[in-house]
PDB file of C-alpha atoms in Angstrom:
ATOM      1  CA  MET A   1     -15.685 -10.788  20.838  1.00  0.00           C
ATOM      2  CA  ALA A   2     -16.134 -14.469  21.542  1.00  0.00           C
ATOM      3  CA  ASP A   3     -17.279 -15.397  17.941  1.00  0.00           C
ATOM      4  CA  CYS A   4     -14.824 -13.198  16.004  1.00  0.00           C
ATOM      5  CA  ILE A   5     -12.328 -15.197  13.971  1.00  0.00           C
ATOM      6  CA  PHE A   6      -9.753 -12.431  14.139  1.00  0.00           C
ATOM      7  CA  CYS A   7     -10.116 -12.093  17.887  1.00  0.00           C
ATOM      8  CA  LYS A   8      -9.526 -15.787  18.083  1.00  0.00           C
ATOM      9  CA  ILE A   9      -6.367 -15.485  16.023  1.00  0.00           C
ATOM     10  CA  VAL A  10      -5.117 -12.622  18.338  1.00  0.00           C
ATOM     11  CA  ALA A  11      -5.801 -14.839  21.330  1.00  0.00           C
ATOM     12  CA  GLY A  12      -3.921 -17.753  19.835  1.00  0.00           C
ATOM     13  CA  GLU A  13      -7.073 -19.911  19.674  1.00  0.00           C
ATOM     14  CA  VAL A  14      -6.894 -20.110  15.880  1.00  0.00           C
ATOM     15  CA  PRO A  15      -3.484 -20.445  14.072  1.00  0.00           C
ATOM     16  CA  CYS A  16      -2.247 -17.959  11.593  1.00  0.00           C
ATOM     17  CA  THR A  17       0.918 -17.357   9.552  1.00  0.00           C
ATOM     18  CA  LYS A  18       2.330 -14.318  11.349  1.00  0.00           C
ATOM     19  CA  VAL A  19       4.364 -11.680   9.544  1.00  0.00           C
ATOM     20  CA  LEU A  20       4.593  -8.994  12.263  1.00  0.00           C
ATOM     21  CA  GLU A  21       3.171  -8.508  15.755  1.00  0.00           C
ATOM     22  CA  ASP A  22       3.477  -5.708  18.213  1.00  0.00           C
ATOM     23  CA  PRO A  23       1.311  -4.628  21.226  1.00  0.00           C
ATOM     24  CA  VAL A  24      -1.366  -2.882  18.936  1.00  0.00           C
ATOM     25  CA  CYS A  25      -1.551  -4.916  15.774  1.00  0.00           C
ATOM     26  CA  LEU A  26      -0.977  -8.131  14.008  1.00  0.00           C
ATOM     27  CA  VAL A  27      -0.015  -8.886  10.436  1.00  0.00           C
ATOM     28  CA  PHE A  28      -0.621 -12.257   8.966  1.00  0.00           C
ATOM     29  CA  MET A  29      -1.226 -14.085   5.642  1.00  0.00           C
ATOM     30  CA  ASP A  30      -4.768 -14.274   4.356  1.00  0.00           C
ATOM     31  CA  ILE A  31      -5.925 -17.984   4.340  1.00  0.00           C
ATOM     32  CA  SER A  32      -8.178 -17.331   1.334  1.00  0.00           C
ATOM     33  CA  PRO A  33      -5.818 -15.086  -0.729  1.00  0.00           C
ATOM     34  CA  ILE A  34      -7.031 -13.101  -3.685  1.00  0.00           C
ATOM     35  CA  SER A  35      -3.504 -13.271  -4.991  1.00  0.00           C
ATOM     36  CA  PRO A  36      -0.158 -14.826  -3.826  1.00  0.00           C
ATOM     37  CA  GLY A  37       1.126 -12.785  -0.920  1.00  0.00           C
ATOM     38  CA  HIS A  38      -2.283 -11.382   0.166  1.00  0.00           C
ATOM     39  CA  THR A  39      -1.594 -10.059   3.668  1.00  0.00           C
ATOM     40  CA  LEU A  40      -3.897  -8.712   6.413  1.00  0.00           C
ATOM     41  CA  LEU A  41      -3.168  -6.050   8.992  1.00  0.00           C
ATOM     42  CA  ILE A  42      -5.547  -5.970  12.012  1.00  0.00           C
ATOM     43  CA  PRO A  43      -5.754  -4.271  15.407  1.00  0.00           C
ATOM     44  CA  LYS A  44      -5.446  -6.686  18.276  1.00  0.00           C
ATOM     45  CA  LYS A  45      -8.398  -4.978  19.964  1.00  0.00           C
ATOM     46  CA  HIS A  46     -11.789  -5.618  18.430  1.00  0.00           C
ATOM     47  CA  TYR A  47     -13.086  -2.696  16.349  1.00  0.00           C
ATOM     48  CA  GLU A  48     -15.697  -3.507  13.869  1.00  0.00           C
ATOM     49  CA  SER A  49     -14.946  -0.489  11.678  1.00  0.00           C
ATOM     50  CA  MET A  50     -12.502   2.380  11.228  1.00  0.00           C
ATOM     51  CA  MET A  51     -15.118   4.753  12.733  1.00  0.00           C
ATOM     52  CA  GLU A  52     -14.741   2.922  16.122  1.00  0.00           C
ATOM     53  CA  MET A  53     -11.041   2.979  16.348  1.00  0.00           C
ATOM     54  CA  PRO A  54      -9.186   5.601  18.414  1.00  0.00           C
ATOM     55  CA  ALA A  55      -6.981   7.905  16.417  1.00  0.00           C
ATOM     56  CA  GLY A  56      -3.853   6.748  18.222  1.00  0.00           C
ATOM     57  CA  ASP A  57      -4.371   3.096  17.263  1.00  0.00           C
ATOM     58  CA  ALA A  58      -5.267   4.071  13.720  1.00  0.00           C
ATOM     59  CA  ALA A  59      -2.040   6.125  13.457  1.00  0.00           C
ATOM     60  CA  HIS A  60       0.041   3.264  14.864  1.00  0.00           C
ATOM     61  CA  MET A  61      -1.441   0.847  12.324  1.00  0.00           C
ATOM     62  CA  GLY A  62      -1.082   3.292   9.523  1.00  0.00           C
ATOM     63  CA  GLY A  63       2.530   3.842  10.455  1.00  0.00           C
ATOM     64  CA  HIS A  64       3.254   0.172   9.451  1.00  0.00           C
ATOM     65  CA  LEU A  65       1.648   0.644   5.973  1.00  0.00           C
ATOM     66  CA  PRO A  66       4.575   2.151   3.960  1.00  0.00           C
ATOM     67  CA  ALA A  67       7.188  -0.526   4.940  1.00  0.00           C
ATOM     68  CA  LEU A  68       4.632  -3.339   4.969  1.00  0.00           C
ATOM     69  CA  ALA A  69       3.242  -2.460   1.575  1.00  0.00           C
ATOM     70  CA  ALA A  70       6.828  -2.330   0.105  1.00  0.00           C
ATOM     71  CA  ALA A  71       7.732  -5.604   1.738  1.00  0.00           C
ATOM     72  CA  VAL A  72       4.550  -7.444   0.531  1.00  0.00           C
ATOM     73  CA  LYS A  73       4.919  -6.147  -3.017  1.00  0.00           C
ATOM     74  CA  ALA A  74       8.654  -7.061  -3.133  1.00  0.00           C
ATOM     75  CA  ALA A  75       8.246 -10.502  -1.535  1.00  0.00           C
ATOM     76  CA  ALA A  76       5.513 -11.324  -3.993  1.00  0.00           C
ATOM     77  CA  GLY A  77       7.424 -10.004  -6.985  1.00  0.00           C
ATOM     78  CA  ALA A  78       4.329  -8.032  -7.753  1.00  0.00           C
ATOM     79  CA  GLU A  79       4.043  -5.084 -10.283  1.00  0.00           C
ATOM     80  CA  ALA A  80       1.626  -3.223  -8.042  1.00  0.00           C
ATOM     81  CA  LEU A  81      -0.257  -3.462  -4.770  1.00  0.00           C
ATOM     82  CA  ASN A  82      -3.880  -2.671  -3.586  1.00  0.00           C
ATOM     83  CA  VAL A  83      -4.274  -1.490  -0.016  1.00  0.00           C
ATOM     84  CA  LEU A  84      -7.974  -1.896   0.875  1.00  0.00           C
ATOM     85  CA  GLN A  85     -10.163  -1.444   3.888  1.00  0.00           C
ATOM     86  CA  ASN A  86     -13.887  -1.923   3.961  1.00  0.00           C
ATOM     87  CA  ASN A  87     -16.326  -0.595   6.700  1.00  0.00           C
ATOM     88  CA  GLY A  88     -19.631  -2.445   6.864  1.00  0.00           C
ATOM     89  CA  ARG A  89     -21.322  -5.202   4.985  1.00  0.00           C
ATOM     90  CA  ALA A  90     -22.616  -2.905   2.239  1.00  0.00           C
ATOM     91  CA  ALA A  91     -18.930  -1.880   1.535  1.00  0.00           C
ATOM     92  CA  GLY A  92     -17.822  -5.520   1.243  1.00  0.00           C
ATOM     93  CA  GLN A  93     -16.677  -6.152   4.780  1.00  0.00           C
ATOM     94  CA  ALA A  94     -16.838  -9.887   5.236  1.00  0.00           C
ATOM     95  CA  VAL A  95     -15.307 -10.169   8.764  1.00  0.00           C
ATOM     96  CA  ALA A  96     -16.709  -7.770  11.343  1.00  0.00           C
ATOM     97  CA  HIS A  97     -13.245  -6.918  12.732  1.00  0.00           C
ATOM     98  CA  LEU A  98     -11.393  -4.022  11.165  1.00  0.00           C
ATOM     99  CA  HIS A  99      -8.799  -5.300   8.780  1.00  0.00           C
ATOM    100  CA  ILE A 100      -6.608  -3.852   5.991  1.00  0.00           C
ATOM    101  CA  HIS A 101      -5.899  -5.977   2.927  1.00  0.00           C
ATOM    102  CA  LEU A 102      -2.518  -5.710   1.166  1.00  0.00           C
ATOM    103  CA  ILE A 103      -3.089  -7.416  -2.223  1.00  0.00           C
ATOM    104  CA  PRO A 104      -0.180  -7.945  -4.652  1.00  0.00           C
ATOM    105  CA  ARG A 105      -1.165  -7.229  -8.299  1.00  0.00           C
ATOM    106  CA  TRP A 106       0.090  -7.973 -11.776  1.00  0.00           C
ATOM    107  CA  ALA A 107      -0.980  -6.644 -15.179  1.00  0.00           C
ATOM    108  CA  GLY A 108      -3.742  -8.915 -16.566  1.00  0.00           C
ATOM    109  CA  ASP A 109      -4.316 -10.777 -13.289  1.00  0.00           C
ATOM    110  CA  GLY A 110      -8.039 -10.594 -13.692  1.00  0.00           C
ATOM    111  CA  LEU A 111      -8.682  -8.724 -10.554  1.00  0.00           C
ATOM    112  CA  GLY A 112     -10.606  -5.479 -10.836  1.00  0.00           C
ATOM    113  CA  PHE A 113     -11.537  -2.592  -8.647  1.00  0.00           C
ATOM    114  CA  ARG A 114     -13.150  -0.187 -11.074  1.00  0.00           C
ATOM    115  CA  TRP A 115     -16.181   1.903 -10.407  1.00  0.00           C
ATOM    116  CA  PRO A 116     -18.374   3.584 -12.950  1.00  0.00           C
ATOM    117  CA  ALA A 117     -17.253   7.195 -13.144  1.00  0.00           C
ATOM    118  CA  LYS A 118     -19.538  10.136 -14.043  1.00  0.00           C
ATOM    119  CA  ALA A 119     -19.095  13.874 -13.827  1.00  0.00           C
ATOM    120  CA  ALA A 120     -19.992  15.372 -10.504  1.00  0.00           C
ATOM    121  CA  ASP A 121     -22.245  18.414  -9.987  1.00  0.00           C
ATOM    122  CA  PRO A 122     -20.028  21.146  -8.452  1.00  0.00           C
ATOM    123  CA  ALA A 123     -22.938  22.307  -6.261  1.00  0.00           C
ATOM    124  CA  ALA A 124     -23.392  18.777  -4.940  1.00  0.00           C
ATOM    125  CA  LEU A 125     -19.678  18.469  -4.223  1.00  0.00           C
ATOM    126  CA  ALA A 126     -19.781  21.753  -2.274  1.00  0.00           C
ATOM    127  CA  ARG A 127     -22.774  20.525  -0.191  1.00  0.00           C
ATOM    128  CA  GLN A 128     -21.026  17.300   0.530  1.00  0.00           C
ATOM    129  CA  ALA A 129     -17.757  18.906   1.482  1.00  0.00           C
ATOM    130  CA  GLU A 130     -19.592  21.286   3.828  1.00  0.00           C
ATOM    131  CA  ALA A 131     -21.501  18.448   5.494  1.00  0.00           C
ATOM    132  CA  ILE A 132     -18.211  16.540   6.113  1.00  0.00           C
ATOM    133  CA  ARG A 133     -16.509  19.791   7.395  1.00  0.00           C
ATOM    134  CA  GLN A 134     -19.337  20.222   9.853  1.00  0.00           C
ATOM    135  CA  ARG A 135     -19.042  16.725  11.184  1.00  0.00           C
ATOM    136  CA  LEU A 136     -15.323  17.223  11.575  1.00  0.00           C
ATOM    137  CA  GLY A 137     -15.931  20.440  13.405  1.00  0.00           C
ATOM    138  CA  ALA A 138     -13.857  22.277  10.876  1.00  0.00           C
TER     139      ALA A 138
END
């Protein structure tokens, strides 16, 4: 996409601080980090969301996550790590090119990702699970 900042990074039109690159994906440092060491993993091909990405490309990117998460956490000297991926503006996606955040964390760092929890209705859970199974063809 001509106006996508991540596509411009992949094309070499916009500089980035690369961590890793292969034929399918690119890993680079976030230029507006939430915490020191905040890293992004993106596919080189433009997919706006996870739902558009072929399973093979998703599996390839996912295959990098265990080692990449360990490396980011260790390099930052972090106590913990968030691995986050948002699909759509309502979910908090700011750049319309699929990307996975690896965010180093420390106790008391002031960052929060808590949602209000409430007990679920078992019948509603069963209906939702069935709707998902139907869409998966399971």
